[in-house]
Amino acid sequence: METIIKVEKLSKYYEGVPAIENINITISRGIVFGLLGANGAGKSTTIECILGTKKPDSGTVSILNRNPQTERKELFEKVGVQFQEANYQENITVAELCQVTQSLYKSSEDYKALLNQFGLSDKAKSLVSKLSGGQKQRLFIILALIPKPEVVFLDELTTGLDTRARRDVWKCLLQFKEKGLTIFLSSHFMDEVEALCDKVCILKNGEIVFNGTVQEAVASSPFEKFEDAYLWYTEEENKYENI
């Protein structure tokens, strides 16, 4: 299968302390990849170094056979990004924000079709500032999909959504996956990871402690459920053993 993202020996240090160390990730076209770990495990630093918004201290990154540090303009015509804490102008309407985003790219998805697909058609004329947290989250995913990306990065994609909305978003993303979209996501929801991810990587203290499928993660642990296996890999469950 064609490799879309290749990360080799990626490390980043702050004042000599490793935030991430020796990270190796390979992601093929058309799969959903989940980067997991507790808060502070190094997920955000890993994503920022992969995208080129932070410069790693060592290691190499390739997205679509391009260097995100030196070929950003060409690369990001084909990459969509949604961050958990996105900062967009709020005193414009949803439709206007989508139109502005469209104008930044040579080719784009039909934003009206995306609004309909993600259940926001009735909010097209609403100010972004008037949207609920969950509606903003869906809008940010739409903005990441507008440039017709070959790969999209989604950070905590369903935070703030209710159960039905979360499942609707999963369904939409799987439809894009079927069209060949490669999805790189981070999530704290293990049911979401099980529903979407073909492959997962679990970080602990800036290092990879597991890389493989959900089924392999469970099989390699003492547990039968993925959430329990995840806690075992990250050793979060040890906090509660003696309570």
Short mmCIF file of C-alpha atoms in Angstrom, two decimals:
data_model
loop_
_atom_site.label_atom_id
_atom_site.label_comp_id
_atom_site.label_asym_id
_atom_site.label_seq_id
_atom_site.Cartn_x
_atom_site.Cartn_y
_atom_site.Cartn_z
CA MET A 1 0.00 0.00 0.00
CA GLU A 2 1.08 3.56 -0.71
CA THR A 3 2.66 5.30 2.29
CA ILE A 4 1.08 8.69 2.99
CA ILE A 5 2.84 9.64 6.24
CA LYS A 6 6.31 8.47 7.25
CA VAL A 7 7.83 9.47 10.58
CA GLU A 8 11.28 8.21 11.55
CA LYS A 9 13.14 8.69 14.84
CA LEU A 10 11.25 11.89 15.65
CA SER A 11 12.34 13.63 18.87
CA LYS A 12 11.62 16.99 20.48
CA TYR A 13 13.17 18.32 23.69
CA TYR A 14 12.34 21.25 25.94
CA GLU A 15 15.25 22.43 28.08
CA GLY A 16 16.84 19.03 27.65
CA VAL A 17 13.73 17.10 28.71
CA PRO A 18 12.20 14.88 25.99
CA ALA A 19 8.61 15.72 25.04
CA ILE A 20 8.73 12.93 22.45
CA GLU A 21 11.58 10.56 21.68
CA ASN A 22 12.32 8.20 18.82
CA ILE A 23 8.80 8.22 17.35
CA ASN A 24 8.37 5.96 14.29
CA ILE A 25 5.03 5.94 12.44
CA THR A 26 4.01 4.71 8.99
CA ILE A 27 0.49 5.38 7.68
CA SER A 28 -0.87 4.00 4.41
CA ARG A 29 -3.41 5.63 2.11
CA GLY A 30 -7.06 5.24 3.02
CA ILE A 31 -6.69 4.16 6.65
CA VAL A 32 -7.78 5.81 9.88
CA PHE A 33 -4.86 6.13 12.29
CA GLY A 34 -5.36 6.97 15.96
CA LEU A 35 -2.71 8.62 18.14
CA LEU A 36 -3.57 7.89 21.76
CA GLY A 37 -2.18 8.72 25.17
CA ALA A 38 -2.94 10.50 28.42
CA ASN A 39 -2.71 14.27 28.69
CA GLY A 40 0.97 15.19 28.56
CA ALA A 41 1.98 11.98 26.82
CA GLY A 42 3.24 13.87 23.77
CA LYS A 43 0.33 13.68 21.32
CA SER A 44 0.15 17.40 20.54
CA THR A 45 3.92 17.72 20.17
CA THR A 46 3.96 14.72 17.83
CA ILE A 47 1.20 16.17 15.65
CA GLU A 48 2.79 19.63 15.58
CA CYS A 49 6.17 18.19 14.58
CA ILE A 50 4.56 16.07 11.87
CA LEU A 51 2.68 19.08 10.48
CA GLY A 52 5.79 21.25 10.66
CA THR A 53 4.32 23.83 13.03
CA LYS A 54 7.08 22.84 15.46
CA LYS A 55 10.60 21.93 14.42
CA PRO A 56 11.79 18.59 15.80
CA ASP A 57 15.28 18.32 17.28
CA SER A 58 15.93 15.14 15.31
CA GLY A 59 14.22 12.72 12.96
CA THR A 60 12.44 13.05 9.63
CA VAL A 61 8.83 13.51 8.52
CA SER A 62 7.28 12.97 5.10
CA ILE A 63 3.63 13.66 4.19
CA LEU A 64 2.64 12.75 0.64
CA ASN A 65 6.36 12.45 -0.13
CA ARG A 66 6.92 16.07 0.89
CA ASN A 67 8.77 17.71 3.76
CA PRO A 68 6.27 19.73 5.86
CA GLN A 69 9.06 22.08 6.96
CA THR A 70 10.30 23.06 3.48
CA GLU A 71 7.34 22.30 1.15
CA ARG A 72 4.48 23.69 3.21
CA LYS A 73 2.63 25.69 0.56
CA GLU A 74 2.40 22.84 -1.94
CA LEU A 75 1.76 20.23 0.73
CA PHE A 76 -1.07 22.02 2.48
CA GLU A 77 -3.08 22.24 -0.70
CA LYS A 78 -3.61 18.53 -0.03
CA VAL A 79 -3.76 18.40 3.78
CA GLY A 80 -6.69 19.32 6.02
CA VAL A 81 -6.23 20.20 9.69
CA GLN A 82 -8.73 20.56 12.54
CA PHE A 83 -7.41 21.49 15.96
CA GLN A 84 -9.34 21.05 19.19
CA GLU A 85 -8.93 24.72 20.12
CA ALA A 86 -9.37 26.37 16.74
CA ASN A 87 -9.39 30.16 16.53
CA TYR A 88 -11.61 31.47 13.75
CA GLN A 89 -13.24 34.84 13.27
CA GLU A 90 -16.64 34.56 14.94
CA ASN A 91 -18.40 37.71 13.71
CA ILE A 92 -19.10 36.24 10.28
CA THR A 93 -21.63 33.64 9.27
CA VAL A 94 -20.95 29.95 8.84
CA ALA A 95 -21.39 30.27 5.07
CA GLU A 96 -18.99 33.22 4.90
CA LEU A 97 -16.31 31.33 6.84
CA CYS A 98 -16.71 28.36 4.50
CA GLN A 99 -16.44 30.66 1.47
CA VAL A 100 -13.29 32.32 2.83
CA THR A 101 -11.77 28.89 3.44
CA GLN A 102 -12.71 27.78 -0.09
CA SER A 103 -10.99 30.82 -1.56
CA LEU A 104 -7.65 29.71 -0.12
CA TYR A 105 -7.46 26.59 -2.27
CA LYS A 106 -7.23 25.85 -5.99
CA SER A 107 -9.93 23.19 -5.71
CA SER A 108 -12.42 22.51 -2.95
CA GLU A 109 -15.39 20.48 -1.83
CA ASP A 110 -18.88 21.96 -2.08
CA TYR A 111 -19.24 23.47 1.39
CA LYS A 112 -23.05 23.40 1.13
CA ALA A 113 -22.94 19.64 0.63
CA LEU A 114 -20.60 19.31 3.62
CA LEU A 115 -22.89 21.43 5.80
CA ASN A 116 -25.76 19.17 4.83
CA GLN A 117 -23.72 16.01 5.44
CA PHE A 118 -22.72 17.16 8.93
CA GLY A 119 -26.17 18.48 9.87
CA LEU A 120 -25.40 22.21 9.75
CA SER A 121 -27.38 23.32 6.69
CA ASP A 122 -29.79 25.30 8.86
CA LYS A 123 -26.87 27.20 10.42
CA ALA A 124 -25.40 28.56 7.17
CA LYS A 125 -26.61 32.11 7.90
CA SER A 126 -25.86 31.96 11.65
CA LEU A 127 -22.90 33.77 13.14
CA VAL A 128 -20.08 31.43 14.13
CA SER A 129 -20.20 33.03 17.60
CA LYS A 130 -23.80 31.82 18.03
CA LEU A 131 -23.04 28.14 17.43
CA SER A 132 -22.97 25.68 20.30
CA GLY A 133 -19.71 23.96 21.17
CA GLY A 134 -20.75 20.81 19.35
CA GLN A 135 -21.84 22.75 16.26
CA LYS A 136 -18.50 24.58 16.18
CA GLN A 137 -16.71 21.27 16.41
CA ARG A 138 -18.59 19.94 13.37
CA LEU A 139 -17.90 23.19 11.51
CA PHE A 140 -14.17 22.87 12.20
CA ILE A 141 -14.21 19.36 10.72
CA ILE A 142 -16.00 20.73 7.64
CA LEU A 143 -13.35 23.46 7.25
CA ALA A 144 -10.65 20.77 7.35
CA LEU A 145 -12.44 18.85 4.58
CA ILE A 146 -13.15 21.83 2.28
CA PRO A 147 -9.76 21.69 0.46
CA LYS A 148 -10.43 18.13 -0.78
CA PRO A 149 -7.47 16.85 1.23
CA GLU A 150 -5.72 13.55 0.62
CA VAL A 151 -5.00 13.38 4.35
CA VAL A 152 -6.73 15.12 7.23
CA PHE A 153 -5.58 15.64 10.82
CA LEU A 154 -8.38 15.69 13.41
CA ASP A 155 -7.62 16.57 17.04
CA GLU A 156 -10.25 15.32 19.52
CA LEU A 157 -12.80 15.44 16.71
CA THR A 158 -16.01 14.76 18.67
CA THR A 159 -15.34 16.66 21.90
CA GLY A 160 -18.56 18.42 22.90
CA LEU A 161 -20.85 16.29 20.73
CA ASP A 162 -23.72 14.20 22.05
CA THR A 163 -23.94 10.48 21.30
CA ARG A 164 -26.04 10.83 18.15
CA ALA A 165 -23.91 13.63 16.73
CA ARG A 166 -20.73 11.65 17.45
CA ARG A 167 -22.05 8.64 15.57
CA ASP A 168 -23.18 10.83 12.66
CA VAL A 169 -19.66 12.29 12.42
CA TRP A 170 -18.17 8.77 12.47
CA LYS A 171 -20.46 7.76 9.61
CA CYS A 172 -19.46 10.81 7.55
CA LEU A 173 -15.74 10.22 8.10
CA LEU A 174 -16.01 6.56 7.14
CA GLN A 175 -17.67 7.64 3.90
CA PHE A 176 -14.67 9.86 3.16
CA LYS A 177 -12.35 7.00 4.06
CA GLU A 178 -14.10 4.82 1.48
CA LYS A 179 -13.19 7.47 -1.11
CA GLY A 180 -9.51 7.10 -0.20
CA LEU A 181 -9.08 9.83 2.44
CA THR A 182 -6.35 9.11 4.99
CA ILE A 183 -7.37 10.23 8.48
CA PHE A 184 -4.96 10.92 11.35
CA LEU A 185 -6.87 11.51 14.58
CA SER A 186 -6.32 11.85 18.30
CA SER A 187 -9.05 10.90 20.74
CA HIS A 188 -9.74 10.17 24.39
CA PHE A 189 -12.87 8.17 23.49
CA MET A 190 -12.02 4.49 23.17
CA ASP A 191 -15.39 3.61 21.60
CA GLU A 192 -14.58 6.15 18.89
CA VAL A 193 -11.15 4.60 18.35
CA GLU A 194 -12.67 1.12 18.08
CA ALA A 195 -15.30 2.35 15.61
CA LEU A 196 -12.94 4.26 13.33
CA CYS A 197 -9.30 3.26 13.61
CA ASP A 198 -7.54 0.67 11.48
CA LYS A 199 -4.33 1.22 13.41
CA VAL A 200 -3.41 2.92 16.68
CA CYS A 201 -0.28 4.20 18.34
CA ILE A 202 -0.23 4.63 22.14
CA LEU A 203 2.17 7.13 23.69
CA LYS A 204 3.41 7.19 27.26
CA ASN A 205 5.85 9.82 28.50
CA GLY A 206 6.73 10.76 24.93
CA GLU A 207 7.52 7.24 23.76
CA ILE A 208 5.53 4.65 21.82
CA VAL A 209 4.38 1.77 24.01
CA PHE A 210 2.13 0.14 21.39
CA ASN A 211 1.73 0.38 17.62
CA GLY A 212 -0.73 -1.86 15.80
CA THR A 213 -4.44 -2.66 15.47
CA VAL A 214 -7.02 -2.42 18.23
CA GLN A 215 -7.35 -6.19 18.14
CA GLU A 216 -3.59 -6.62 18.53
CA ALA A 217 -3.57 -4.18 21.44
CA VAL A 218 -6.18 -6.24 23.26
CA ALA A 219 -4.49 -9.55 22.40
CA SER A 220 -1.16 -8.32 23.76
CA SER A 221 -2.71 -7.18 27.05
CA PRO A 222 -4.20 -9.14 29.99
CA PHE A 223 -7.65 -7.73 29.19
CA GLU A 224 -10.55 -8.43 26.86
CA LYS A 225 -11.75 -4.85 26.34
CA PHE A 226 -9.79 -2.21 24.47
CA GLU A 227 -10.40 0.52 27.07
CA ASP A 228 -8.91 -1.70 29.77
CA ALA A 229 -6.00 -2.58 27.48
CA TYR A 230 -5.38 1.11 26.77
CA LEU A 231 -5.27 1.92 30.49
CA TRP A 232 -2.88 -0.98 31.00
CA TYR A 233 -0.51 0.29 28.29
CA THR A 234 -0.55 3.80 29.73
CA GLU A 235 -0.63 2.44 33.31
CA GLU A 236 -3.36 4.90 34.18
CA GLU A 237 -5.29 2.19 36.01
CA ASN A 238 -2.49 1.96 38.60
CA LYS A 239 -3.66 5.26 40.02
CA TYR A 240 -6.84 3.61 41.22
CA GLU A 241 -5.66 0.19 42.36
CA ASN A 242 -5.18 1.15 45.98
CA ILE A 243 -8.16 3.51 46.35
#
